[in-house]
């Protein structure tokens, strides 16, 4: 009887060791944006766990509250392989500061569309090439940013857009960015700003005819 008990104890210890080993082997990779160096002094960061909210309206509200408290919103999300930590840009709605972003330094993502400017849109499936042009601009195209440090993505969805859909889109964005960043010694920043309003097109009136 004692031998049976001893064998069971040893077997249990072996199983526990194997379980701990498996957990260690499957530890998720952590990613940080814009850059990992932005997390050295993290006292100003306040976390928002994307899987704990319902939709974009709730995300905007929480991010605004954090910004109005003088902090920076840190959006946390992930998948089965990785955890992503994204410092998102968001101005406090109670402060009437006007921030002027140069049009060519900004692209916008709404629904399943990437808006380059008033005249150019691309499907989200074009994300890889758009990010390369927007952040690196190897051919120096006028429509895209001329400086990777100034390249910004404006992100907007309607208030009812689910957090799961947001997570799926953000994972697509960071995955494509990671592939691009790996090719450039992890030196590139990924900057994303949450918008409360959709992209506004400025219609240029036609020239008067003689």
PDB file of C-alpha atoms in Angstrom:
ATOM      1  CA  UNK A   1       0.000   0.000   0.000  1.00  0.00           C
ATOM      2  CA  UNK A   2       2.807   2.386   0.916  1.00  0.00           C
ATOM      3  CA  UNK A   3       4.520   1.644  -2.416  1.00  0.00           C
ATOM      4  CA  UNK A   4       1.326   2.535  -4.325  1.00  0.00           C
ATOM      5  CA  UNK A   5       0.977   5.850  -2.454  1.00  0.00           C
ATOM      6  CA  UNK A   6       4.660   6.659  -3.110  1.00  0.00           C
ATOM      7  CA  UNK A   7       4.246   5.909  -6.828  1.00  0.00           C
ATOM      8  CA  UNK A   8       1.183   8.179  -6.992  1.00  0.00           C
ATOM      9  CA  UNK A   9       3.038  11.033  -5.272  1.00  0.00           C
ATOM     10  CA  UNK A  10       6.010  10.717  -7.655  1.00  0.00           C
ATOM     11  CA  UNK A  11       3.658  10.606 -10.655  1.00  0.00           C
ATOM     12  CA  UNK A  12       1.840  13.720  -9.427  1.00  0.00           C
ATOM     13  CA  UNK A  13       5.113  15.599  -8.951  1.00  0.00           C
ATOM     14  CA  UNK A  14       6.210  14.600 -12.455  1.00  0.00           C
ATOM     15  CA  UNK A  15       2.934  15.862 -13.958  1.00  0.00           C
ATOM     16  CA  UNK A  16       3.259  19.199 -12.123  1.00  0.00           C
ATOM     17  CA  UNK A  17       6.809  19.621 -13.406  1.00  0.00           C
ATOM     18  CA  UNK A  18       5.711  18.865 -16.972  1.00  0.00           C
ATOM     19  CA  UNK A  19       2.831  21.361 -16.694  1.00  0.00           C
ATOM     20  CA  UNK A  20       5.168  24.104 -15.459  1.00  0.00           C
ATOM     21  CA  UNK A  21       7.608  23.258 -18.242  1.00  0.00           C
ATOM     22  CA  UNK A  22       4.848  23.524 -20.861  1.00  0.00           C
ATOM     23  CA  UNK A  23       3.743  26.915 -19.482  1.00  0.00           C
ATOM     24  CA  UNK A  24       7.320  28.179 -19.645  1.00  0.00           C
ATOM     25  CA  UNK A  25       7.730  26.924 -23.207  1.00  0.00           C
ATOM     26  CA  UNK A  26       4.489  28.636 -24.326  1.00  0.00           C
ATOM     27  CA  UNK A  27       5.233  32.019 -22.774  1.00  0.00           C
ATOM     28  CA  UNK A  28       3.823  34.724 -25.044  1.00  0.00           C
ATOM     29  CA  UNK A  29       6.014  37.270 -26.788  1.00  0.00           C
ATOM     30  CA  UNK A  30       5.522  40.869 -25.645  1.00  0.00           C
ATOM     31  CA  UNK A  31       5.465  43.806 -28.079  1.00  0.00           C
ATOM     32  CA  UNK A  32       5.515  47.510 -27.236  1.00  0.00           C
ATOM     33  CA  UNK A  33       4.427  50.521 -29.320  1.00  0.00           C
ATOM     34  CA  UNK A  34       5.356  53.140 -30.422  1.00  0.00           C
ATOM     35  CA  UNK A  35       8.725  51.775 -29.172  1.00  0.00           C
ATOM     36  CA  UNK A  36       9.833  49.807 -26.150  1.00  0.00           C
ATOM     37  CA  UNK A  37      11.845  52.859 -25.031  1.00  0.00           C
ATOM     38  CA  UNK A  38       8.543  54.701 -24.455  1.00  0.00           C
ATOM     39  CA  UNK A  39       7.878  52.336 -21.533  1.00  0.00           C
ATOM     40  CA  UNK A  40      10.972  53.131 -19.477  1.00  0.00           C
ATOM     41  CA  UNK A  41       9.059  55.688 -17.430  1.00  0.00           C
ATOM     42  CA  UNK A  42       5.596  54.183 -17.244  1.00  0.00           C
ATOM     43  CA  UNK A  43       4.151  56.106 -14.271  1.00  0.00           C
ATOM     44  CA  UNK A  44       1.978  58.138 -16.649  1.00  0.00           C
ATOM     45  CA  UNK A  45       0.459  55.084 -18.330  1.00  0.00           C
ATOM     46  CA  UNK A  46      -3.013  53.753 -17.494  1.00  0.00           C
ATOM     47  CA  UNK A  47      -3.982  50.385 -18.938  1.00  0.00           C
ATOM     48  CA  UNK A  48      -7.145  49.613 -20.882  1.00  0.00           C
ATOM     49  CA  UNK A  49      -7.691  45.889 -21.462  1.00  0.00           C
ATOM     50  CA  UNK A  50      -9.447  45.609 -24.794  1.00  0.00           C
ATOM     51  CA  UNK A  51     -11.163  42.324 -23.890  1.00  0.00           C
ATOM     52  CA  UNK A  52     -12.787  44.000 -20.870  1.00  0.00           C
ATOM     53  CA  UNK A  53     -14.803  46.542 -22.867  1.00  0.00           C
ATOM     54  CA  UNK A  54     -17.691  46.154 -25.306  1.00  0.00           C
ATOM     55  CA  UNK A  55     -17.215  48.589 -28.168  1.00  0.00           C
ATOM     56  CA  UNK A  56     -15.438  51.603 -29.655  1.00  0.00           C
ATOM     57  CA  UNK A  57     -17.684  54.085 -27.859  1.00  0.00           C
ATOM     58  CA  UNK A  58     -16.578  52.680 -24.507  1.00  0.00           C
ATOM     59  CA  UNK A  59     -12.932  52.678 -25.612  1.00  0.00           C
ATOM     60  CA  UNK A  60     -13.077  56.355 -26.612  1.00  0.00           C
ATOM     61  CA  UNK A  61     -14.770  57.272 -23.322  1.00  0.00           C
ATOM     62  CA  UNK A  62     -12.152  55.479 -21.189  1.00  0.00           C
ATOM     63  CA  UNK A  63      -9.245  56.875 -23.230  1.00  0.00           C
ATOM     64  CA  UNK A  64     -10.661  60.392 -22.882  1.00  0.00           C
ATOM     65  CA  UNK A  65     -11.042  60.043 -19.102  1.00  0.00           C
ATOM     66  CA  UNK A  66      -7.423  58.913 -18.835  1.00  0.00           C
ATOM     67  CA  UNK A  67      -6.193  61.772 -21.031  1.00  0.00           C
ATOM     68  CA  UNK A  68      -8.190  64.333 -19.032  1.00  0.00           C
ATOM     69  CA  UNK A  69      -6.538  62.991 -15.859  1.00  0.00           C
ATOM     70  CA  UNK A  70      -3.149  63.847 -17.335  1.00  0.00           C
ATOM     71  CA  UNK A  71      -2.246  60.225 -18.118  1.00  0.00           C
ATOM     72  CA  UNK A  72      -1.617  58.265 -21.305  1.00  0.00           C
ATOM     73  CA  UNK A  73      -3.943  55.423 -22.338  1.00  0.00           C
ATOM     74  CA  UNK A  74      -2.150  52.083 -22.749  1.00  0.00           C
ATOM     75  CA  UNK A  75      -4.191  49.649 -24.810  1.00  0.00           C
ATOM     76  CA  UNK A  76      -3.498  45.979 -24.057  1.00  0.00           C
ATOM     77  CA  UNK A  77      -4.642  43.142 -26.331  1.00  0.00           C
ATOM     78  CA  UNK A  78      -3.292  39.894 -27.711  1.00  0.00           C
ATOM     79  CA  UNK A  79      -3.735  36.495 -29.289  1.00  0.00           C
ATOM     80  CA  UNK A  80      -2.585  32.950 -28.533  1.00  0.00           C
ATOM     81  CA  UNK A  81       1.036  33.778 -29.391  1.00  0.00           C
ATOM     82  CA  UNK A  82       1.662  37.382 -28.313  1.00  0.00           C
ATOM     83  CA  UNK A  83       0.683  40.241 -26.032  1.00  0.00           C
ATOM     84  CA  UNK A  84       0.589  43.766 -27.480  1.00  0.00           C
ATOM     85  CA  UNK A  85       1.031  46.988 -25.520  1.00  0.00           C
ATOM     86  CA  UNK A  86       0.068  50.114 -27.452  1.00  0.00           C
ATOM     87  CA  UNK A  87       0.296  53.654 -26.107  1.00  0.00           C
ATOM     88  CA  UNK A  88      -2.507  55.393 -27.956  1.00  0.00           C
ATOM     89  CA  UNK A  89      -2.632  59.110 -28.691  1.00  0.00           C
ATOM     90  CA  UNK A  90      -5.769  60.826 -27.393  1.00  0.00           C
ATOM     91  CA  UNK A  91      -6.331  64.481 -26.516  1.00  0.00           C
ATOM     92  CA  UNK A  92      -8.621  65.387 -23.610  1.00  0.00           C
ATOM     93  CA  UNK A  93     -12.008  66.518 -24.945  1.00  0.00           C
ATOM     94  CA  UNK A  94     -12.254  69.144 -22.175  1.00  0.00           C
ATOM     95  CA  UNK A  95      -9.228  71.021 -23.480  1.00  0.00           C
ATOM     96  CA  UNK A  96      -9.710  73.081 -26.595  1.00  0.00           C
ATOM     97  CA  UNK A  97      -6.189  72.658 -27.896  1.00  0.00           C
ATOM     98  CA  UNK A  98      -5.946  72.559 -31.668  1.00  0.00           C
ATOM     99  CA  UNK A  99      -3.381  70.075 -32.920  1.00  0.00           C
ATOM    100  CA  UNK A 100      -2.527  70.579 -36.571  1.00  0.00           C
ATOM    101  CA  UNK A 101      -1.328  67.409 -38.273  1.00  0.00           C
ATOM    102  CA  UNK A 102       0.108  67.679 -41.748  1.00  0.00           C
ATOM    103  CA  UNK A 103      -2.180  65.740 -44.107  1.00  0.00           C
ATOM    104  CA  UNK A 104       0.633  63.776 -45.701  1.00  0.00           C
ATOM    105  CA  UNK A 105       1.844  62.571 -42.289  1.00  0.00           C
ATOM    106  CA  UNK A 106      -1.531  60.958 -41.579  1.00  0.00           C
ATOM    107  CA  UNK A 107      -3.513  58.012 -42.894  1.00  0.00           C
ATOM    108  CA  UNK A 108      -6.902  57.050 -41.487  1.00  0.00           C
ATOM    109  CA  UNK A 109      -8.490  53.671 -40.876  1.00  0.00           C
ATOM    110  CA  UNK A 110     -12.280  53.459 -40.741  1.00  0.00           C
ATOM    111  CA  UNK A 111     -14.398  50.325 -41.106  1.00  0.00           C
ATOM    112  CA  UNK A 112     -12.399  48.155 -43.530  1.00  0.00           C
ATOM    113  CA  UNK A 113     -10.917  51.105 -45.414  1.00  0.00           C
ATOM    114  CA  UNK A 114      -7.597  52.944 -45.375  1.00  0.00           C
ATOM    115  CA  UNK A 115      -8.003  56.603 -46.293  1.00  0.00           C
ATOM    116  CA  UNK A 116      -4.824  58.129 -47.718  1.00  0.00           C
ATOM    117  CA  UNK A 117      -6.316  61.520 -48.557  1.00  0.00           C
ATOM    118  CA  UNK A 118      -9.515  63.099 -49.903  1.00  0.00           C
ATOM    119  CA  UNK A 119      -9.068  61.390 -53.244  1.00  0.00           C
ATOM    120  CA  UNK A 120      -7.425  58.064 -52.401  1.00  0.00           C
ATOM    121  CA  UNK A 121      -8.773  55.075 -50.465  1.00  0.00           C
ATOM    122  CA  UNK A 122      -7.533  51.503 -50.269  1.00  0.00           C
ATOM    123  CA  UNK A 123      -8.984  48.299 -48.773  1.00  0.00           C
ATOM    124  CA  UNK A 124      -7.577  47.058 -45.482  1.00  0.00           C
ATOM    125  CA  UNK A 125      -6.038  44.163 -47.407  1.00  0.00           C
ATOM    126  CA  UNK A 126      -3.553  46.729 -48.783  1.00  0.00           C
ATOM    127  CA  UNK A 127      -2.234  47.359 -45.264  1.00  0.00           C
ATOM    128  CA  UNK A 128       1.243  45.923 -45.897  1.00  0.00           C
ATOM    129  CA  UNK A 129       2.087  48.169 -48.855  1.00  0.00           C
ATOM    130  CA  UNK A 130       0.376  51.205 -47.309  1.00  0.00           C
ATOM    131  CA  UNK A 131       2.353  50.914 -44.070  1.00  0.00           C
ATOM    132  CA  UNK A 132       5.606  50.604 -45.981  1.00  0.00           C
ATOM    133  CA  UNK A 133       4.804  53.708 -48.008  1.00  0.00           C
ATOM    134  CA  UNK A 134       3.455  55.624 -45.021  1.00  0.00           C
ATOM    135  CA  UNK A 135       6.263  54.897 -42.562  1.00  0.00           C
ATOM    136  CA  UNK A 136       9.255  54.438 -44.883  1.00  0.00           C
ATOM    137  CA  UNK A 137       8.100  56.071 -48.113  1.00  0.00           C
ATOM    138  CA  UNK A 138      11.008  54.544 -50.081  1.00  0.00           C
ATOM    139  CA  UNK A 139       9.948  56.238 -53.330  1.00  0.00           C
ATOM    140  CA  UNK A 140       9.310  59.602 -51.626  1.00  0.00           C
ATOM    141  CA  UNK A 141       5.719  59.761 -52.814  1.00  0.00           C
ATOM    142  CA  UNK A 142       4.146  63.117 -51.958  1.00  0.00           C
ATOM    143  CA  UNK A 143       0.927  61.577 -50.567  1.00  0.00           C
ATOM    144  CA  UNK A 144       2.791  59.807 -47.761  1.00  0.00           C
ATOM    145  CA  UNK A 145       4.864  60.935 -44.786  1.00  0.00           C
ATOM    146  CA  UNK A 146       8.413  62.064 -45.505  1.00  0.00           C
ATOM    147  CA  UNK A 147       9.553  61.219 -41.961  1.00  0.00           C
ATOM    148  CA  UNK A 148       8.877  57.961 -40.082  1.00  0.00           C
ATOM    149  CA  UNK A 149       8.841  59.858 -36.769  1.00  0.00           C
ATOM    150  CA  UNK A 150       5.873  61.915 -37.936  1.00  0.00           C
ATOM    151  CA  UNK A 151       3.915  59.083 -39.556  1.00  0.00           C
ATOM    152  CA  UNK A 152       0.587  58.711 -37.743  1.00  0.00           C
ATOM    153  CA  UNK A 153      -2.443  56.436 -38.109  1.00  0.00           C
ATOM    154  CA  UNK A 154      -5.815  57.944 -37.202  1.00  0.00           C
ATOM    155  CA  UNK A 155      -8.206  55.207 -36.097  1.00  0.00           C
ATOM    156  CA  UNK A 156     -11.982  55.610 -35.960  1.00  0.00           C
ATOM    157  CA  UNK A 157     -15.036  53.344 -35.797  1.00  0.00           C
ATOM    158  CA  UNK A 158     -18.673  53.992 -34.936  1.00  0.00           C
ATOM    159  CA  UNK A 159     -19.576  53.675 -31.256  1.00  0.00           C
ATOM    160  CA  UNK A 160     -21.179  50.238 -31.589  1.00  0.00           C
ATOM    161  CA  UNK A 161     -18.191  48.668 -33.354  1.00  0.00           C
ATOM    162  CA  UNK A 162     -17.303  45.676 -31.158  1.00  0.00           C
ATOM    163  CA  UNK A 163     -14.076  45.360 -29.199  1.00  0.00           C
ATOM    164  CA  UNK A 164     -13.460  41.974 -30.853  1.00  0.00           C
ATOM    165  CA  UNK A 165     -13.486  43.575 -34.303  1.00  0.00           C
ATOM    166  CA  UNK A 166     -11.200  46.343 -33.022  1.00  0.00           C
ATOM    167  CA  UNK A 167      -8.811  43.732 -31.645  1.00  0.00           C
ATOM    168  CA  UNK A 168      -8.767  41.841 -34.947  1.00  0.00           C
ATOM    169  CA  UNK A 169      -7.958  45.021 -36.858  1.00  0.00           C
ATOM    170  CA  UNK A 170      -5.266  46.143 -34.438  1.00  0.00           C
ATOM    171  CA  UNK A 171      -3.638  42.700 -34.550  1.00  0.00           C
ATOM    172  CA  UNK A 172      -3.542  42.970 -38.347  1.00  0.00           C
ATOM    173  CA  UNK A 173      -1.925  46.407 -38.073  1.00  0.00           C
ATOM    174  CA  UNK A 174       0.744  45.421 -35.533  1.00  0.00           C
ATOM    175  CA  UNK A 175       1.489  42.142 -37.338  1.00  0.00           C
ATOM    176  CA  UNK A 176       2.194  43.923 -40.622  1.00  0.00           C
ATOM    177  CA  UNK A 177       4.153  46.590 -38.759  1.00  0.00           C
ATOM    178  CA  UNK A 178       6.251  43.980 -36.931  1.00  0.00           C
ATOM    179  CA  UNK A 179       7.222  42.367 -40.238  1.00  0.00           C
ATOM    180  CA  UNK A 180       8.273  45.759 -41.571  1.00  0.00           C
ATOM    181  CA  UNK A 181      10.064  46.743 -38.379  1.00  0.00           C
ATOM    182  CA  UNK A 182      12.049  43.484 -38.235  1.00  0.00           C
ATOM    183  CA  UNK A 183      13.551  44.315 -41.613  1.00  0.00           C
ATOM    184  CA  UNK A 184      14.782  47.643 -40.233  1.00  0.00           C
ATOM    185  CA  UNK A 185      16.468  46.584 -36.976  1.00  0.00           C
ATOM    186  CA  UNK A 186      13.354  47.288 -34.884  1.00  0.00           C
ATOM    187  CA  UNK A 187      14.012  51.006 -35.240  1.00  0.00           C
ATOM    188  CA  UNK A 188      10.598  52.182 -36.480  1.00  0.00           C
ATOM    189  CA  UNK A 189       7.772  53.658 -34.371  1.00  0.00           C
ATOM    190  CA  UNK A 190       4.089  52.736 -34.665  1.00  0.00           C
ATOM    191  CA  UNK A 191       1.891  55.684 -33.712  1.00  0.00           C
ATOM    192  CA  UNK A 192      -1.901  55.358 -33.552  1.00  0.00           C
ATOM    193  CA  UNK A 193      -4.366  58.053 -32.506  1.00  0.00           C
ATOM    194  CA  UNK A 194      -7.991  57.404 -31.574  1.00  0.00           C
ATOM    195  CA  UNK A 195     -10.502  59.742 -33.198  1.00  0.00           C
ATOM    196  CA  UNK A 196     -13.947  60.656 -31.941  1.00  0.00           C
ATOM    197  CA  UNK A 197     -15.117  61.694 -35.398  1.00  0.00           C
ATOM    198  CA  UNK A 198     -14.841  60.148 -38.857  1.00  0.00           C
ATOM    199  CA  UNK A 199     -12.599  61.459 -41.582  1.00  0.00           C
ATOM    200  CA  UNK A 200     -13.797  64.801 -42.941  1.00  0.00           C
ATOM    201  CA  UNK A 201     -13.356  65.391 -46.634  1.00  0.00           C
ATOM    202  CA  UNK A 202     -12.831  68.911 -47.863  1.00  0.00           C
ATOM    203  CA  UNK A 203     -14.641  69.418 -51.102  1.00  0.00           C
ATOM    204  CA  UNK A 204     -12.942  71.814 -53.459  1.00  0.00           C
ATOM    205  CA  UNK A 205     -15.497  73.728 -55.523  1.00  0.00           C
ATOM    206  CA  UNK A 206     -15.074  73.570 -59.267  1.00  0.00           C
ATOM    207  CA  UNK A 207     -13.286  76.412 -60.990  1.00  0.00           C
ATOM    208  CA  UNK A 208     -15.627  78.992 -62.466  1.00  0.00           C
ATOM    209  CA  UNK A 209     -16.125  78.707 -66.182  1.00  0.00           C
ATOM    210  CA  UNK A 210     -15.774  81.709 -68.422  1.00  0.00           C
TER     211      UNK A 210
END
